[in-house]
Coordinates of N, CA and C in Angstrom, one line a residue:
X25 N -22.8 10.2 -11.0 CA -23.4 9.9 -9.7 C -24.9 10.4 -9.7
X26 N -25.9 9.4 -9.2 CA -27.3 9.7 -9.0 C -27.7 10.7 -8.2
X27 N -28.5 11.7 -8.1 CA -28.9 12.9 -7.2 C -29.6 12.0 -6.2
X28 N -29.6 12.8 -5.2 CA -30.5 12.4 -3.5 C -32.0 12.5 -4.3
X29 N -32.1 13.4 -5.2 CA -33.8 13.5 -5.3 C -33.9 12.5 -6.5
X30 N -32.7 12.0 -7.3 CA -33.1 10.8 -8.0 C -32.8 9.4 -7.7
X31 N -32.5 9.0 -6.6 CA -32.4 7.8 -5.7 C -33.7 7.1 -5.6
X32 N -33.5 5.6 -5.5 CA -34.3 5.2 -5.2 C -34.9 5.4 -3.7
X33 N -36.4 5.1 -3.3 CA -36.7 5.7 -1.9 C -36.2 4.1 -0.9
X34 N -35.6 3.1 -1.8 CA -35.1 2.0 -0.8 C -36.3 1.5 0.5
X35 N -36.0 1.0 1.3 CA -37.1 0.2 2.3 C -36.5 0.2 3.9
X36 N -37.5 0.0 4.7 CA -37.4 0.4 5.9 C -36.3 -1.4 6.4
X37 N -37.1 -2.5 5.7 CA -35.9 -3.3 6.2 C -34.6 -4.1 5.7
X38 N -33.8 -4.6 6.2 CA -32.5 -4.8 5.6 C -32.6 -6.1 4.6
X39 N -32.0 -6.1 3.9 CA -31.8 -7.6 2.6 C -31.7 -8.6 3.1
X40 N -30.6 -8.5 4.1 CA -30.4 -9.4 5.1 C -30.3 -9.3 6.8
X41 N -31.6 -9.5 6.5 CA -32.4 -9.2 8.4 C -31.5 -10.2 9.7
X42 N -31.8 -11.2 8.9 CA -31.7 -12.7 10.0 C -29.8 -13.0 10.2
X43 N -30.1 -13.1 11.0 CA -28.1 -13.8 11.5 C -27.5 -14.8 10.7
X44 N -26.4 -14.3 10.3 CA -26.0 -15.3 8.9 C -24.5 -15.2 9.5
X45 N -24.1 -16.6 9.4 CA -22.8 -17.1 9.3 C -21.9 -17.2 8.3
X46 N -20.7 -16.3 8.7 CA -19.8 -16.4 7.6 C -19.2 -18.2 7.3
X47 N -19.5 -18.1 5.5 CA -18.7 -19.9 5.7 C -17.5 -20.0 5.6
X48 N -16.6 -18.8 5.7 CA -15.3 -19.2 6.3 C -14.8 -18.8 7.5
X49 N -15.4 -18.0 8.0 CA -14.7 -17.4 9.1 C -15.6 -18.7 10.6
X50 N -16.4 -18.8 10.1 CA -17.9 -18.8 11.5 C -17.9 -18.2 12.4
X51 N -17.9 -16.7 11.8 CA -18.3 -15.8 13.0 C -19.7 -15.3 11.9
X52 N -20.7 -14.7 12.7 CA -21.8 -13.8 12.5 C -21.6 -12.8 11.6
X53 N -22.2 -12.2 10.6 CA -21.5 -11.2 9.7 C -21.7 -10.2 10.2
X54 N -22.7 -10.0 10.8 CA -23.2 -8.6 11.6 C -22.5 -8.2 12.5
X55 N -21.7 -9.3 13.5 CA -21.0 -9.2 14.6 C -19.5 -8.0 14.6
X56 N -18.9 -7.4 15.5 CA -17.6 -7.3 15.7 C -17.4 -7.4 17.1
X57 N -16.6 -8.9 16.9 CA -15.8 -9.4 18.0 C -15.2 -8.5 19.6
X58 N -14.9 -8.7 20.7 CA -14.9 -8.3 21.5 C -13.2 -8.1 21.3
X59 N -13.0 -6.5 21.5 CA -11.6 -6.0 21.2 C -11.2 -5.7 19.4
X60 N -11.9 -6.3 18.7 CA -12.3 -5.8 17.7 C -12.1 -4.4 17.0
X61 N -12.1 -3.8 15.4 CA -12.2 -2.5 15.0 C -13.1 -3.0 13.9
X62 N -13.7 -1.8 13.2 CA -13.9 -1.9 11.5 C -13.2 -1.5 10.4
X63 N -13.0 -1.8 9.6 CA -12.8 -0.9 8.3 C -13.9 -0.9 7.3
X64 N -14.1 -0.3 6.2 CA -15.1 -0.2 5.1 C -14.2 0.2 4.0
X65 N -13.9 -0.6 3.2 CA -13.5 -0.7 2.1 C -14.1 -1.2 0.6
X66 N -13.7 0.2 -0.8 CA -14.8 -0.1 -1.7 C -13.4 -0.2 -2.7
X67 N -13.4 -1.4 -3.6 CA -12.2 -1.3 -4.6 C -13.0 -2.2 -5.6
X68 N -14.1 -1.9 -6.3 CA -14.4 -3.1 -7.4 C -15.6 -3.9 -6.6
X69 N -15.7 -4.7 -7.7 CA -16.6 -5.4 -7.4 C -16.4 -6.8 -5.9
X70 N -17.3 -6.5 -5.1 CA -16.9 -6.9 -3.8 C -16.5 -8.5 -3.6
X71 N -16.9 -9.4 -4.4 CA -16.6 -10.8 -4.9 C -15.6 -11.3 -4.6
X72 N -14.7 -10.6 -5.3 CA -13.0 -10.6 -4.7 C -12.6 -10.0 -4.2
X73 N -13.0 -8.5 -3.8 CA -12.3 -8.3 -2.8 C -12.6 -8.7 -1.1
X74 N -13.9 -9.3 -1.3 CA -14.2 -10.0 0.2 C -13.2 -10.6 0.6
X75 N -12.8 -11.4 -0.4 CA -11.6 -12.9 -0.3 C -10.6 -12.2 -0.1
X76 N -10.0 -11.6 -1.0 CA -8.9 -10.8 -0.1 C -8.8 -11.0 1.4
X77 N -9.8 -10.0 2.2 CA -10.0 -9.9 3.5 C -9.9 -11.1 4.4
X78 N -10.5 -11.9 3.9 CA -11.3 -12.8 5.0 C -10.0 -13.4 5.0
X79 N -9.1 -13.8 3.9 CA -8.0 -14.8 3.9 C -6.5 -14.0 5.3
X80 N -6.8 -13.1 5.5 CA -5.2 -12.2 6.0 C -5.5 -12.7 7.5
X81 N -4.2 -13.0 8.1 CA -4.9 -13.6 9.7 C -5.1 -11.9 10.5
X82 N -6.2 -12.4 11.4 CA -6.0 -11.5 12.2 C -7.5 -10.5 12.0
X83 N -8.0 -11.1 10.9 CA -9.3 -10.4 10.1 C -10.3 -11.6 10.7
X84 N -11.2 -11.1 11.9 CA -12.2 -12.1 12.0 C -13.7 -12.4 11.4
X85 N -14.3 -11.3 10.6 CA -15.2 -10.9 10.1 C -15.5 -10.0 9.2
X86 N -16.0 -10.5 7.7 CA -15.8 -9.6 6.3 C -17.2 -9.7 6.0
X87 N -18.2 -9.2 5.1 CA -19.1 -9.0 4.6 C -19.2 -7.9 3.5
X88 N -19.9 -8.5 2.5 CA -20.1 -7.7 1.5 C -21.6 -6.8 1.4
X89 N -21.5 -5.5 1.0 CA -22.2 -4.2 1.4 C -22.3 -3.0 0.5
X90 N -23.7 -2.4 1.0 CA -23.3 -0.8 -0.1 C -23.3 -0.1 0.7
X91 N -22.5 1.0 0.3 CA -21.9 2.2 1.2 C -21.8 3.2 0.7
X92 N -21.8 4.8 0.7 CA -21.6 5.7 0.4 C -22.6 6.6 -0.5
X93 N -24.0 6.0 -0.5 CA -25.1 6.6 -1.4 C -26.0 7.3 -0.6
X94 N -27.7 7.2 -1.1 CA -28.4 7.7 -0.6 C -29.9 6.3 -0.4
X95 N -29.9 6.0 -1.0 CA -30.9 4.4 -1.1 C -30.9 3.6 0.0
X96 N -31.5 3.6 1.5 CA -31.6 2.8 2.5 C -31.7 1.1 2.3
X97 N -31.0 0.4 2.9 CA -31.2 -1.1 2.5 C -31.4 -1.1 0.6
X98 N -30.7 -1.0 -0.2 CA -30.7 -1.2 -1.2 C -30.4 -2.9 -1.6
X99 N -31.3 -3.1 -3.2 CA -31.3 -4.6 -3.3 C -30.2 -4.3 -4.3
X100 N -29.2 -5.3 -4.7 CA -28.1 -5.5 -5.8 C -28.8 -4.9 -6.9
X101 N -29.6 -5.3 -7.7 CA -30.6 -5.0 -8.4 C -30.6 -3.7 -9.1
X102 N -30.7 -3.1 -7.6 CA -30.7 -1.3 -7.4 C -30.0 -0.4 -8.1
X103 N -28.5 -1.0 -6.7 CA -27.2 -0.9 -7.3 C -26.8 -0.7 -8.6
X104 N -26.5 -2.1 -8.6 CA -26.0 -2.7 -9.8 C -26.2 -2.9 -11.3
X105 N -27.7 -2.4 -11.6 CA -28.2 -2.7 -12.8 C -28.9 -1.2 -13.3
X106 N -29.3 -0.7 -12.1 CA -30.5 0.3 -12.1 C -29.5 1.5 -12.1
X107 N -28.5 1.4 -11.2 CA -27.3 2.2 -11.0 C -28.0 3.3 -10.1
X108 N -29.1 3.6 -9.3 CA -29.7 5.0 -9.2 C -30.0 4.6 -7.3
X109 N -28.7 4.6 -7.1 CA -28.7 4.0 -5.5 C -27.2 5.3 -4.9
X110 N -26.2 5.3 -5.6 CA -25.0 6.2 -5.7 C -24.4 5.3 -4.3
X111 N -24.9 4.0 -4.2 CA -23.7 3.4 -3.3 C -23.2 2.5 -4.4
X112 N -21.5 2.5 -3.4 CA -20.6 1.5 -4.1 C -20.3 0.3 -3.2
X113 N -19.6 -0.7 -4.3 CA -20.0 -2.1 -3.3 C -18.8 -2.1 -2.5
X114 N -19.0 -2.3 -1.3 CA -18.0 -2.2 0.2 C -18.0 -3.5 1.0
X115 N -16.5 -3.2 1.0 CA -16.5 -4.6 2.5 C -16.5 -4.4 3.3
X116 N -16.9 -5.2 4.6 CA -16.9 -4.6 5.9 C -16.1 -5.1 6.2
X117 N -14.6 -5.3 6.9 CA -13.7 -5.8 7.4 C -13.6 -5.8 9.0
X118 N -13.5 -6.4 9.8 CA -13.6 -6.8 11.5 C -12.4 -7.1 11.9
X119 N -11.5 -6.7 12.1 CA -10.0 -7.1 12.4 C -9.6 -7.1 14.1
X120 N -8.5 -7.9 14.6 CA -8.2 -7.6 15.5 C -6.6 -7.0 15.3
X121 N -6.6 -5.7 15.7 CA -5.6 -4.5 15.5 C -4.1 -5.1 16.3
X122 N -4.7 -6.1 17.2 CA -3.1 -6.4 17.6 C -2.4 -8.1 16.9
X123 N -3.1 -7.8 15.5 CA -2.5 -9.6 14.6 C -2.2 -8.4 13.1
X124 N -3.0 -7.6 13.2 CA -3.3 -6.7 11.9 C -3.7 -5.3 11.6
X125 N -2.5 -4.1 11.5 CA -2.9 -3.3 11.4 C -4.1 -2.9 10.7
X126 N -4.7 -1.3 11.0 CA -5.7 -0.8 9.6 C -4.6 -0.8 8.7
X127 N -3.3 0.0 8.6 CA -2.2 0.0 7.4 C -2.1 -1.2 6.7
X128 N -2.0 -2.3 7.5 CA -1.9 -3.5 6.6 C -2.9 -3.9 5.9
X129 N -3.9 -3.5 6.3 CA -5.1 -3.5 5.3 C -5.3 -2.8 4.1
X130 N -5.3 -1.8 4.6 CA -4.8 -0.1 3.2 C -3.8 -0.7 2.2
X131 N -2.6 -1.8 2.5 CA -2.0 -2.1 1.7 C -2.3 -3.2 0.8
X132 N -2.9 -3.7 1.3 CA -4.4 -4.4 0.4 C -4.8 -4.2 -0.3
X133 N -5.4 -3.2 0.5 CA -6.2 -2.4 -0.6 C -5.8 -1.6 -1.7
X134 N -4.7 -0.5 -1.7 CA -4.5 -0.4 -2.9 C -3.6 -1.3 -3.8
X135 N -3.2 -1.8 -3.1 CA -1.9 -3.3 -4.3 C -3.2 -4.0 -4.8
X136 N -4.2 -3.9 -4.5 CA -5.1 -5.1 -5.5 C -6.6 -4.2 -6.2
X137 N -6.4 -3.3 -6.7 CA -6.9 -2.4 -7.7 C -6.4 -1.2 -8.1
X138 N -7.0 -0.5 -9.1 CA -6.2 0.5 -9.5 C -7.4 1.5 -9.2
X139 N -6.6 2.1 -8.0 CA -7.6 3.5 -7.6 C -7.0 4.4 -8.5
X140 N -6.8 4.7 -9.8 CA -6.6 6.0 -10.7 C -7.9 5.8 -11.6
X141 N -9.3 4.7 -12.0 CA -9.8 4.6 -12.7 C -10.8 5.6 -12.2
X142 N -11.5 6.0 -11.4 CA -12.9 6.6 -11.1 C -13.5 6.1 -11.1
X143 N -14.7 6.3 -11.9 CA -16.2 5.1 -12.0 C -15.9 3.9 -12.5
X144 N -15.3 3.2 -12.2 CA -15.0 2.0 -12.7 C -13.4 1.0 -12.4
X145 N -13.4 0.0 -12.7 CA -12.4 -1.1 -12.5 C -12.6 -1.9 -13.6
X146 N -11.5 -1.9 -14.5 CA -11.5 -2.7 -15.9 C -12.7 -2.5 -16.9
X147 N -13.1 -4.2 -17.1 CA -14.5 -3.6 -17.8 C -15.8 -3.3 -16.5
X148 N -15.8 -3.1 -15.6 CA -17.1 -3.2 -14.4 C -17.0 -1.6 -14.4
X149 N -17.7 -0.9 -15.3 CA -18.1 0.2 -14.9 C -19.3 0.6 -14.7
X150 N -19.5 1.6 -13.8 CA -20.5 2.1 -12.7 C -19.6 2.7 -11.3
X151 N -20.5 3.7 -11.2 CA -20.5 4.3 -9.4 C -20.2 3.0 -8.8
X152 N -20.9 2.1 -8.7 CA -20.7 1.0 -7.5 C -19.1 0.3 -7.5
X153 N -18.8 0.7 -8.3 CA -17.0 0.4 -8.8 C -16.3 1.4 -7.9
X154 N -16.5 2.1 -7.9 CA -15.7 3.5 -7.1 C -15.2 3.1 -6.5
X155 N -13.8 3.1 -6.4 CA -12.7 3.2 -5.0 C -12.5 4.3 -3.9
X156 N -13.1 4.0 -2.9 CA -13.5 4.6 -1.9 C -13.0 3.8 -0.3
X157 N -12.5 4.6 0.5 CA -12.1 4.1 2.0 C -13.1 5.2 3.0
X158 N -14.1 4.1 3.7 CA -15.0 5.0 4.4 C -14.4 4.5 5.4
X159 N -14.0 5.9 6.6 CA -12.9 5.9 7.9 C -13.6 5.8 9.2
X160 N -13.7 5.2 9.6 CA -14.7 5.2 11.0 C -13.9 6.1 12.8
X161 N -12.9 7.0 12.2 CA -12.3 7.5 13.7 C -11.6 8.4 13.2
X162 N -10.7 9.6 13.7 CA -9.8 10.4 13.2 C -8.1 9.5 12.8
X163 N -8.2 8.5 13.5 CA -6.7 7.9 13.6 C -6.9 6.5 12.3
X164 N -8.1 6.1 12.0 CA -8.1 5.7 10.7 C -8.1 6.9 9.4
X165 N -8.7 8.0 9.6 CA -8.6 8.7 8.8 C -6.9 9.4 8.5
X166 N -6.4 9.8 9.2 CA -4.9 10.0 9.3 C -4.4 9.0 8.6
X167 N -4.5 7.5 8.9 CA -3.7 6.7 8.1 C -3.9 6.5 6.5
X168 N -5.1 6.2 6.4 CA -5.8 6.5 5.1 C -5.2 7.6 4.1
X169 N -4.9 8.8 5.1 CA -4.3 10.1 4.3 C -2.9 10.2 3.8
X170 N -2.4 9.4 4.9 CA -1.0 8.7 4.8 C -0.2 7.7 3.6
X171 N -1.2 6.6 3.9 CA -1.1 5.7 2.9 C -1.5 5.7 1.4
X172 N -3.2 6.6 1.0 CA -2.9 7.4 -0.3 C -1.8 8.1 -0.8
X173 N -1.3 9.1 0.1 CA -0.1 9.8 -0.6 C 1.2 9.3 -0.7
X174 N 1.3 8.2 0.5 CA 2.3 7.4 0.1 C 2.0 6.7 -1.4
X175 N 1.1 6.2 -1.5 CA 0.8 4.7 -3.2 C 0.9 6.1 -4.0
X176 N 0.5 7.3 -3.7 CA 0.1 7.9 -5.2 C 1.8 8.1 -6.1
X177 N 2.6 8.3 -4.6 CA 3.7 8.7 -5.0 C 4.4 7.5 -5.7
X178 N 4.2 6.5 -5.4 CA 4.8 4.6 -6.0 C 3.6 5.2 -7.0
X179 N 2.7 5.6 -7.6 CA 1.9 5.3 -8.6 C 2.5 6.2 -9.9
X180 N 3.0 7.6 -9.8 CA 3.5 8.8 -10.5 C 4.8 7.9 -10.8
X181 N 5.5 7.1 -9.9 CA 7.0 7.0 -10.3 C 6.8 5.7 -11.6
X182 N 5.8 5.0 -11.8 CA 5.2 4.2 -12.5 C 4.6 4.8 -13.8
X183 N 4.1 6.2 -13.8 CA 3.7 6.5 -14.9 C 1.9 6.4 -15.0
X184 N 1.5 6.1 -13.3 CA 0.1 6.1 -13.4 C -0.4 7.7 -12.7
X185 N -1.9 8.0 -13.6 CA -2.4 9.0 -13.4 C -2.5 9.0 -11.5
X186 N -3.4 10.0 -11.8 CA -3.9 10.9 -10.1 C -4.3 9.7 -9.4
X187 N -4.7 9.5 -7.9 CA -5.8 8.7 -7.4 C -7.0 9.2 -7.6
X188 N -8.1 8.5 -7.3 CA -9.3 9.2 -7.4 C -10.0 8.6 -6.6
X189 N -9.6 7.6 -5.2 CA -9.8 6.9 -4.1 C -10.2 7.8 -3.3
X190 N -12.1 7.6 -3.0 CA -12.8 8.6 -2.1 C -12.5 8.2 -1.0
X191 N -12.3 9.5 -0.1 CA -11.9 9.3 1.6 C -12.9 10.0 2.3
X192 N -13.9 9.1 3.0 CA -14.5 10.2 3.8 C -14.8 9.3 4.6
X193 N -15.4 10.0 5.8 CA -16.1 9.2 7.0 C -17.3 8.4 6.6
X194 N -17.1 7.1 7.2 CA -18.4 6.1 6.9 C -19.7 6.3 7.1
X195 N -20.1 6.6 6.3 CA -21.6 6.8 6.1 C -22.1 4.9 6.9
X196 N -23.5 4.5 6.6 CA -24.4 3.7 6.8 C -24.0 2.8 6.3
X197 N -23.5 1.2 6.9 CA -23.4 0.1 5.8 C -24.4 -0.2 5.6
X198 N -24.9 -0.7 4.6 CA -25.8 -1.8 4.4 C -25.5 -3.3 3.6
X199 N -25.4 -4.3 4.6 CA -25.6 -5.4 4.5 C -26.0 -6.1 3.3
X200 N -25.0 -6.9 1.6 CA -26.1 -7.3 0.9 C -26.4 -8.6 1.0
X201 N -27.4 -9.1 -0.1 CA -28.2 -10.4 0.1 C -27.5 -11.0 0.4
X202 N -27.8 -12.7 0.8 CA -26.8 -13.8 1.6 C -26.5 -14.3 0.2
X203 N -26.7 -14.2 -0.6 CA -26.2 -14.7 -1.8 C -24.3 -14.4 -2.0
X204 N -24.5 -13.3 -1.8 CA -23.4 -12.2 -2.4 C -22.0 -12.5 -0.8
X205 N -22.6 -13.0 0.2 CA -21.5 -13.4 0.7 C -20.8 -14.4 0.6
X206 N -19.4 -13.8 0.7 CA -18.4 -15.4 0.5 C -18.6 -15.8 -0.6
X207 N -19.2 -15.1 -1.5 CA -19.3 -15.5 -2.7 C -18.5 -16.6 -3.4
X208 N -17.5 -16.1 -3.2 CA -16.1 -17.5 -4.2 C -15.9 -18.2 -3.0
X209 N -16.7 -18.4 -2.0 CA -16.4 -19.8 -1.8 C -17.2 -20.7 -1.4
X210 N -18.6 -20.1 -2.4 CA -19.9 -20.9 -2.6 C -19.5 -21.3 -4.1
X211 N -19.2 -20.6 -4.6 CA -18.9 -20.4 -6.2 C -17.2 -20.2 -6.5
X212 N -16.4 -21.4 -6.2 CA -15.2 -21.1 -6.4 C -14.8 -20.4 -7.5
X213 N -15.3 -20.5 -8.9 CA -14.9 -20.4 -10.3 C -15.4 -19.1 -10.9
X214 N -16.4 -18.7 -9.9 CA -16.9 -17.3 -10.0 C -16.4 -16.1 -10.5
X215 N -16.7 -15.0 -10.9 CA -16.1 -14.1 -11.8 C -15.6 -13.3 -10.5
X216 N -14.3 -13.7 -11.1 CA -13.1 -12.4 -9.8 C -12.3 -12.1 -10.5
X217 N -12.2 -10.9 -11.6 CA -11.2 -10.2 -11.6 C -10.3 -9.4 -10.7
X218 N -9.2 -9.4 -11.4 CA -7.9 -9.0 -11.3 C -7.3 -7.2 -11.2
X219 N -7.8 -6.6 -11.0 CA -7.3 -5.0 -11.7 C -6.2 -4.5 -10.9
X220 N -4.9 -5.0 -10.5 CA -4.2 -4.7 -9.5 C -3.1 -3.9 -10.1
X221 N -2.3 -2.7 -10.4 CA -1.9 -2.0 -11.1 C -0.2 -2.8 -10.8
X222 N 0.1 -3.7 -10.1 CA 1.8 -4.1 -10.1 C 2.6 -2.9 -8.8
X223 N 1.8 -2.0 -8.9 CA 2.9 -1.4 -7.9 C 2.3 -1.9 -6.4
X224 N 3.7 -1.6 -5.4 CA 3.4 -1.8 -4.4 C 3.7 -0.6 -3.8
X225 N 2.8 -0.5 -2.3 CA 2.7 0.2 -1.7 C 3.9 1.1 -0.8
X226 N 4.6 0.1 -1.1 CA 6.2 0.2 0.1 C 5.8 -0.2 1.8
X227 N 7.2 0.1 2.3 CA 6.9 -0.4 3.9 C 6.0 0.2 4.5
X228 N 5.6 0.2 5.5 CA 4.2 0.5 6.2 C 5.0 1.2 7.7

């Protein structure tokens, strides 16, 4: 992980300034709907896990984002190549809580990667891979704490190491380029791997 003093010094404005429409949802990406919650979830590379999200009813707005560094408005570039940003790539998820719990989401989230890897997911290694749940309330945090210890225990009976899924309160999203949203479904054929370890999470 990059130091605060070796970060890039990032930029005063966002990648993506202007109001952008999701092309599946057609809501706003910036938006959260009226009655609305968030979540921020980091499991891999955000490509596929956006799709995940956006697909589950009850989820009205997803966007793909960096989260948990020190680099203000960071370009992919940054991120991803430069690696010297210490955010990892996050979805924003916008749900309405009475079609879809945050738990149902959590079970998403870990059934479709393997949070025992650390810096990485299959071959995509780097910080920006880190599996990470940034909690926006004490009662997402609770569940989050819940639902780790529930998967770790389905993960041990499996024969899989520790978690290593960072839990902490949500830092700053930052919004990336319009490129990178919805990505597979500008680019159906697009590179979306798979890293889902087979266990499931159990009942909720």
């Amino acid at each position: 992980m990059v130091s605060a003093e070796r970060a890039f010094p990032g930029r005063a404005e966002p990648v993506l300034a202007t109001p952008t429409m999701h092309r599946v949802l057609g809501t706003e990406v910036h938006s959260t709907p009226a009655g609305c919650e968030e979540a921020y979830l980091a499991l891999g590379c955000f490509w596929g896990a956006e799709k995940l999200f956006w697909q589950l009813d009850g989820v009205r707005v997803t966007a793909a984002g960096y989260q948990g560094g020190f680099t203000p408005n960071p370009t992919y570039e940054e991120v991803c190549f430069a690696g010297r940003t210490g955010h990892a790539e996050t979805v924003r998820v916008v749900f309405d809580p009475s079609v879809v719990s945050y738990a149902d989401l959590l079970k998403v989230f870990f059934e479709n990667h393997d949070p025992t890897q650390g810096m990485r997911q299959g071959n995509d290694v780097g910080t920006q891979y880190r599996s990470a749940i940034f909690t926006t309330s004490p009662a997402q945090a609770e569940t989050a704490k819940v639902m780790k210890e529930r998967f770790a225990d389905a993960l041990a009976e499996k024969g899989f190491g520790e978690i290593t899924t960072e839990l902490v309160d949500a830092p700053e999203f930052f919004w990336a380029e319009d490129y990178h949203q919805q990505y597979l479904d500008a680019n159906p054929n697009g590179y979306c791997p798979v890293h889902s370890t087979g266990v499931k999470c159990g009942p909720i």
